Tab-separated table of C-alpha atoms in Angstrom:
chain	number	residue	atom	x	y	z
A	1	UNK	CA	123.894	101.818	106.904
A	2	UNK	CA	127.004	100.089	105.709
A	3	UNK	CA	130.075	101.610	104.520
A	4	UNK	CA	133.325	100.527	103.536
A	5	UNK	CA	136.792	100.885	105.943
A	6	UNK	CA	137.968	104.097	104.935
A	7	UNK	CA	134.667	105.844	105.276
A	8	UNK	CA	134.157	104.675	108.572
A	9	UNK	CA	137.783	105.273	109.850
A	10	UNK	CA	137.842	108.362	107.952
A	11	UNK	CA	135.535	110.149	110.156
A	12	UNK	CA	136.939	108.527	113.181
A	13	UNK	CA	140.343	109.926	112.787
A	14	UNK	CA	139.035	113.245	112.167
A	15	UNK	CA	136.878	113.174	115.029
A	16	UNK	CA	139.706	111.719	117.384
A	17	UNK	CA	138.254	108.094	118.284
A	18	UNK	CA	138.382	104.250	117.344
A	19	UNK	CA	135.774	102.060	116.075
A	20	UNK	CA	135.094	98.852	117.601
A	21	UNK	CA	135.992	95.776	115.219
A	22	UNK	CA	134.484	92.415	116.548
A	23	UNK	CA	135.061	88.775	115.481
A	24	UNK	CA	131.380	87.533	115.114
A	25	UNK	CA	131.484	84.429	113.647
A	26	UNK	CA	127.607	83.656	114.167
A	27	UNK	CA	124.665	84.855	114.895
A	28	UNK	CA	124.370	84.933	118.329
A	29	UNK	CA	127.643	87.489	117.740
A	30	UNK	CA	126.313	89.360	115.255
A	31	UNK	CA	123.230	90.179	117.385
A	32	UNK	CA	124.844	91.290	120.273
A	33	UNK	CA	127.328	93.614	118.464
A	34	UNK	CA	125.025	94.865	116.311
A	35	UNK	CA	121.973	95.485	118.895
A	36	UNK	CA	124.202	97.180	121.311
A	37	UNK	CA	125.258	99.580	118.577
A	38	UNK	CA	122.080	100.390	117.644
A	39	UNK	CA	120.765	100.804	121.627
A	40	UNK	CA	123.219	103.389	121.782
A	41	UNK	CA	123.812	105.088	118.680
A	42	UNK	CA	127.007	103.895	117.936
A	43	UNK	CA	129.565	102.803	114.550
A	44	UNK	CA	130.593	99.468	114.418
A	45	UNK	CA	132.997	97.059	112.286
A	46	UNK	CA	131.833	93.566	112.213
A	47	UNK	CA	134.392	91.568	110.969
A	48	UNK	CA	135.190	87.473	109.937
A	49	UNK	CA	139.046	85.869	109.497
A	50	UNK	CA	139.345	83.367	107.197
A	51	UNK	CA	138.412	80.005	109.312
A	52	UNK	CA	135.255	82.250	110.922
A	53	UNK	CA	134.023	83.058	107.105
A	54	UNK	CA	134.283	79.498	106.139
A	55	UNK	CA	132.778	78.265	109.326
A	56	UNK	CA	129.343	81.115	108.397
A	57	UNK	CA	129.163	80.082	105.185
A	58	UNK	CA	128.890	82.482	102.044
A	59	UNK	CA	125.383	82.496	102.565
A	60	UNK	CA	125.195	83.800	106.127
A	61	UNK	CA	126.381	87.256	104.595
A	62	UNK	CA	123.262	87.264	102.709
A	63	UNK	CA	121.380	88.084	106.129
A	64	UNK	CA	124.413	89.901	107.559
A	65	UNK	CA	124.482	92.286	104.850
A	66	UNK	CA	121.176	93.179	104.229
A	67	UNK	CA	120.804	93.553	108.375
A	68	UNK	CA	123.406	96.197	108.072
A	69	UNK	CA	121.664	97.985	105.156
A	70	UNK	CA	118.667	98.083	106.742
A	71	UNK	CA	120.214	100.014	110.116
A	72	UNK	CA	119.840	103.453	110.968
A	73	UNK	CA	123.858	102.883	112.482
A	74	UNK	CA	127.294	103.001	110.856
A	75	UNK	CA	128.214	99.362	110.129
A	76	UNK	CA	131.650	97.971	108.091
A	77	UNK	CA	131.823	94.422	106.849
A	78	UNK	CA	135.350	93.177	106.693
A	79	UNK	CA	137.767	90.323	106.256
A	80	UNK	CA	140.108	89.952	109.264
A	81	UNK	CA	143.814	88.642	108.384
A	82	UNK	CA	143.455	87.454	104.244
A	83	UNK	CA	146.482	85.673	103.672
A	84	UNK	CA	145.521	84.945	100.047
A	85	UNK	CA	143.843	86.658	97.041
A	86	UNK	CA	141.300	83.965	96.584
A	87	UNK	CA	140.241	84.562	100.150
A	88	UNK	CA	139.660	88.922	99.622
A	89	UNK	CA	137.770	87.685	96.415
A	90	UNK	CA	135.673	85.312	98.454
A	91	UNK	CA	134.751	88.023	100.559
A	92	UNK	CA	134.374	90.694	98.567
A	93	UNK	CA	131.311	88.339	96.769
A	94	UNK	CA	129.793	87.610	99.871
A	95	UNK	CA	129.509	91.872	100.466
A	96	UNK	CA	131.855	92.591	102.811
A	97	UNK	CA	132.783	96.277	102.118
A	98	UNK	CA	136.395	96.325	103.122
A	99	UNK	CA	139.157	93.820	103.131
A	100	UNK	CA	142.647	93.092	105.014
A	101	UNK	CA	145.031	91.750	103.262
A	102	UNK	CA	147.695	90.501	105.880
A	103	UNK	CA	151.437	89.926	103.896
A	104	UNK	CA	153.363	91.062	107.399
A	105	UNK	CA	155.124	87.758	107.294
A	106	UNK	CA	156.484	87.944	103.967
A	107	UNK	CA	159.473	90.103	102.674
A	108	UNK	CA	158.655	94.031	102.426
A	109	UNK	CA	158.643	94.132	98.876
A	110	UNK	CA	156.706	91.206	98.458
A	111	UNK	CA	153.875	92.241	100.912
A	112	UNK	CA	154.043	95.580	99.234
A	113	UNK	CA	153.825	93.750	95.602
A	114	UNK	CA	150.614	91.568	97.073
A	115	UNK	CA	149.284	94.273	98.601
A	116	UNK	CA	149.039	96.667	95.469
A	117	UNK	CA	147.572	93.531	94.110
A	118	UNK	CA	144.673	93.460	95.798
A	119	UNK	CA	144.140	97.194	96.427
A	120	UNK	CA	143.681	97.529	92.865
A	121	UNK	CA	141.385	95.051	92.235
A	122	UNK	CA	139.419	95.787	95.506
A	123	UNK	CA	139.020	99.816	94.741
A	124	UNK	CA	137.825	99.017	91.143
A	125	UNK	CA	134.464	97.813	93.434
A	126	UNK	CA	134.392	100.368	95.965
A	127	UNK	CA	135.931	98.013	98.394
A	128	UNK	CA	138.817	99.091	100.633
A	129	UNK	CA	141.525	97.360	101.885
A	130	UNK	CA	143.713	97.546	105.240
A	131	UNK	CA	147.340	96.346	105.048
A	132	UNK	CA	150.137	95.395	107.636
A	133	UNK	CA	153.899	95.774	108.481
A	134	UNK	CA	155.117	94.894	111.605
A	135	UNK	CA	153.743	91.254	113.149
A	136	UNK	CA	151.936	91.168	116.103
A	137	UNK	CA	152.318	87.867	118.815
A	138	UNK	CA	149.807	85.353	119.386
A	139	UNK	CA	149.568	83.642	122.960
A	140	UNK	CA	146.620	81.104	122.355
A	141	UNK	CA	145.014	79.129	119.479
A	142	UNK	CA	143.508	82.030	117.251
A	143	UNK	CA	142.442	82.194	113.865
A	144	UNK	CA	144.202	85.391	113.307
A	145	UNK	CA	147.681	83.929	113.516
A	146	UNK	CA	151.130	85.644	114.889
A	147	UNK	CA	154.479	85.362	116.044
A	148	UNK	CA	155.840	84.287	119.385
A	149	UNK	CA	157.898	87.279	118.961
A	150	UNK	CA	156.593	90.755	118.222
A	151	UNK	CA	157.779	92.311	115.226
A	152	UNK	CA	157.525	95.900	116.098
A	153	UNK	CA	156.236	98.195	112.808
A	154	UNK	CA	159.684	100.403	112.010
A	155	UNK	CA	157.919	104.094	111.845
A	156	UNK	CA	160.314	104.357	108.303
A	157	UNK	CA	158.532	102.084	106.586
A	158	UNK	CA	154.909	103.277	106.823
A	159	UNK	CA	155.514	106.025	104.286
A	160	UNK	CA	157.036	104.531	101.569
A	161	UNK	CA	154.656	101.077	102.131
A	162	UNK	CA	151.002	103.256	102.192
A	163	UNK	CA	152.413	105.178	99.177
A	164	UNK	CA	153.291	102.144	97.250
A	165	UNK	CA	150.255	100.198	97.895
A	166	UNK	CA	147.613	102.534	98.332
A	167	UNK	CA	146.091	100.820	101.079
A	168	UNK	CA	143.096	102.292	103.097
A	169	UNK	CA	144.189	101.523	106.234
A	170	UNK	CA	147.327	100.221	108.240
A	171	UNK	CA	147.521	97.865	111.046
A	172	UNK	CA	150.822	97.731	113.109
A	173	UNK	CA	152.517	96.103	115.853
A	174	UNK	CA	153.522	97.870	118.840
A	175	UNK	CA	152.943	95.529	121.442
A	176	UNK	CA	150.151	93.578	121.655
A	177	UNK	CA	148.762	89.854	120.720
A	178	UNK	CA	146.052	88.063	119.553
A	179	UNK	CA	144.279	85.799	122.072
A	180	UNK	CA	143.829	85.694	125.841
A	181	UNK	CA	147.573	86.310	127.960
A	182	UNK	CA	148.542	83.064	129.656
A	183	UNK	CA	148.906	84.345	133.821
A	184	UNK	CA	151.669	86.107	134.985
A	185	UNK	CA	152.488	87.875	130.956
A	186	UNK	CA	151.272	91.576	131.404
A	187	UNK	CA	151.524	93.369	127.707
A	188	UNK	CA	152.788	96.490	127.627
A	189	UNK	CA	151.789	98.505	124.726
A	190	UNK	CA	154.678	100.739	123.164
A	191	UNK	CA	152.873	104.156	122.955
A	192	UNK	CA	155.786	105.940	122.293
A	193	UNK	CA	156.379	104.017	119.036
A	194	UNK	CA	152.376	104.809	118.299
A	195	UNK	CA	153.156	108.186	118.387
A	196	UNK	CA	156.233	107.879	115.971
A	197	UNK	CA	154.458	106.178	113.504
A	198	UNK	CA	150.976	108.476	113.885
A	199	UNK	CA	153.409	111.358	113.140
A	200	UNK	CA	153.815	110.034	109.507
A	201	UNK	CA	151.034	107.955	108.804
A	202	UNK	CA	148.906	109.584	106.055
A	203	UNK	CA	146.019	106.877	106.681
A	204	UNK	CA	144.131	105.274	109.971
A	205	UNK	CA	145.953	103.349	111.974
A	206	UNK	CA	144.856	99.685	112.932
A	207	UNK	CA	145.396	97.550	116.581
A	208	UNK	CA	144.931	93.990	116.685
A	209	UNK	CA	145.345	91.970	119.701
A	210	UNK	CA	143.017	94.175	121.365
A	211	UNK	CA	141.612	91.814	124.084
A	212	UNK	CA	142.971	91.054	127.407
A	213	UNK	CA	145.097	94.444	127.191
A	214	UNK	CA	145.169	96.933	130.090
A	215	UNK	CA	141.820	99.707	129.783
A	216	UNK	CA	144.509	102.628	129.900
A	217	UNK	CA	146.712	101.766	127.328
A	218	UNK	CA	143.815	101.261	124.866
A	219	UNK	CA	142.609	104.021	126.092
A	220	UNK	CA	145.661	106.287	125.537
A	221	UNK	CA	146.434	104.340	122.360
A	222	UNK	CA	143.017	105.507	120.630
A	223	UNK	CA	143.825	109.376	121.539
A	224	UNK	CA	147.168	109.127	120.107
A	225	UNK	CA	145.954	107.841	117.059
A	226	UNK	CA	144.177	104.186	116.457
A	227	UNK	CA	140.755	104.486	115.085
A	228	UNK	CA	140.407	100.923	114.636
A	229	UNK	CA	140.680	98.330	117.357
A	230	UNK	CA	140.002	94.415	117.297
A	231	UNK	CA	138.403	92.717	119.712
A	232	UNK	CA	137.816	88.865	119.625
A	233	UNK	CA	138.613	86.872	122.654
A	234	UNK	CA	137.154	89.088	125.067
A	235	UNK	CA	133.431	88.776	123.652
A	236	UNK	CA	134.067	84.840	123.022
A	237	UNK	CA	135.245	83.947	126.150
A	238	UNK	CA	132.207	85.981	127.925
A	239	UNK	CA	129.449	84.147	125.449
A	240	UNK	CA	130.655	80.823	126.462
A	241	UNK	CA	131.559	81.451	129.906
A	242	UNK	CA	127.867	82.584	130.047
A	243	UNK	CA	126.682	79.356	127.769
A	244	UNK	CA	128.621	76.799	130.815
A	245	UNK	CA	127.368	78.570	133.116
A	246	UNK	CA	123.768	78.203	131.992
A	247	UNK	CA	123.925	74.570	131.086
A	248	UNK	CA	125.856	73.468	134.124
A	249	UNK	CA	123.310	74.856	136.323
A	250	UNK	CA	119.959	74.428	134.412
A	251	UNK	CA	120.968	71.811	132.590
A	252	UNK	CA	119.167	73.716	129.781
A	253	UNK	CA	119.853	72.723	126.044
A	254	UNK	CA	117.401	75.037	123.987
A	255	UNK	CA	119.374	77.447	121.890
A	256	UNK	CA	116.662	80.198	122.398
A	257	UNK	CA	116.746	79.805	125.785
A	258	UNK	CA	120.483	79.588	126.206
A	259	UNK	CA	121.590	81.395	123.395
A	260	UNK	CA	119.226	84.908	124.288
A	261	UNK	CA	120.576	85.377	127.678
A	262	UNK	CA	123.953	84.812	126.620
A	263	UNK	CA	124.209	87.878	123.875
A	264	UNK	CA	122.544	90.169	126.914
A	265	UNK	CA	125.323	89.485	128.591
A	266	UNK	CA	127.568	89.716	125.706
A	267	UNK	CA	125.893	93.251	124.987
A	268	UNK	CA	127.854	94.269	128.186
A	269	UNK	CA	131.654	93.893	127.283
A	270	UNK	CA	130.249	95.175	123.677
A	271	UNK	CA	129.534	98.683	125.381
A	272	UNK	CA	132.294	98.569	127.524
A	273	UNK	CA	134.775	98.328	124.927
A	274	UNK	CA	132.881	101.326	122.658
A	275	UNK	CA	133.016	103.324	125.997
A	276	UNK	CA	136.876	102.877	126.138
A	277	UNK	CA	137.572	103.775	122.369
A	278	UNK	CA	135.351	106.715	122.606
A	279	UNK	CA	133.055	105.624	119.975
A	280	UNK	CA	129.870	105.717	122.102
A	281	UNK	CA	126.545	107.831	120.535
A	282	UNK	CA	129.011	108.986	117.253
A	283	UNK	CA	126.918	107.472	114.659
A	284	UNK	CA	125.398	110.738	114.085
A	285	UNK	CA	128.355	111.742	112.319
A	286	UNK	CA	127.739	109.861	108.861
């Protein structure tokens, strides 16, 4: 079944848990996101950013979308980090059901301005559309982007920016970054702030960055109020830890053979991450 953001992170909010959102940016990805969630019952968000969708191809989503139809579990398709109109269009062609547009490093008014933009355009098609204030760091080549200094979401602002752009969903900075942490950096999530800003948000609340973060401050942080979490450099460094570690001792070059023991193992951090944002067997609820 596939649904768009807000119906997915509608029910999660209500229900008091966050939904999984995974960078799969190919097939060997997609299966092992979308397997697990079906082995166990559970909602997933499978989602592309910009340099991942161009790398698939428009007509990958062809097969991605019609693999999500066709499942008996709760599936989103949605754009990670759209800096540009052009880019939500693209994606909104190729099916995906929900959108982010990401103006946090512009001036308020101006992501507010861009971000009404595409809301409108995006609900005229049933497609929804997750926003951001506040700029989260980046400590390694990603294709998400980020600061080098966190630009913490000001709990004022999230009022007056939903109700101006109508966005379905808000992502916000509170501590974390995208990419793995470099040795010796330990994040520490601001939970208090979390709870500030979950006081007056009126829509689900997004965290990106979510890989390489302590267990217990995800943990806490999804029953204080995320329902979305993102999760990309934790799944990609297992699959190719897993691929080096199969060619380097087998010397093995056959995709089937390399690439099929390398999603079971990617299956594993999959499940361990639904397990920590309480999402686990809750795809009975749509």
């Amino acid at each position: 079944m596939l649904y768009n953001l807000k119906e997915m992170l509608t029910v999660a909010k209500l229900n008091h848990f966050a939904v999984g959102a995974f960078n799969t940016s190919d097939l060997a990805l997609v299966r092992a996101v979308v397997e697990q969630a079906e082995a166990t019952n559970t909602p997933a968000i499978l989602q592309f950013a910009p340099g991942e969708f161009k790398y698939a191809t428009p007509h990958f989503f062809q097969y991605v979308t019609q693999r999500l139809k066709d499942s008996k579990v709760a599936f989103a398709l949605h754009l990670d980090h759209g800096k540009t109109m052009e880019e939500c269009v693209e994606a909104i062609r190729a099916g995906f059901t929900s959108v982010m547009y990401d103006g946090s490093l512009l001036e308020l008014a101006k992501n507010k301005r861009h971000t009404k933009e595409i809301v409108d355009f995006a609900h005229w098609l049933g497609v929804s559309v997750e926003a951001e204030i506040g700029t989260i760091g980046q400590v390694s080549g990603s294709d998400e982007g980020g600061v080098t200094d966190v630009t913490y979401t000001n709990p004022e602002e999230v009022v007056d920016f939903v109700g101006a752009t109508g966005c379905d969903a808000l992502a916000i900075a509170i501590g974390t970054a995208h990419g793995i942490y470099p040795k010796g950096l330990k994040p520490k999530l601001q939970l208090e702030l979390l709870a500030e800003i979950n006081k007056v948000a009126t829509v689900p609340l997004v965290l990106h960055g979510g890989s390489d973060n302590p267990d217990e401050e995800i943990r806490q942080a999804c029953e204080i109020g995320i329902q979305k979490v993102n999760i990309s450099s934790d799944i990609k460094q297992v699959f190719f830890a897993k691929v080096h570690e199969i060619y380097t001792n087998t010397g093995n070059f056959m995709p089937p053979q390399v690439f099929n023991p390398t999603i079971e193992t990617v299956k594993f951090t999959v499940q361990e991450k639904m397990d920590l944002f309480g999402a686990t067997g809750k795809s009975y609820l749509w």
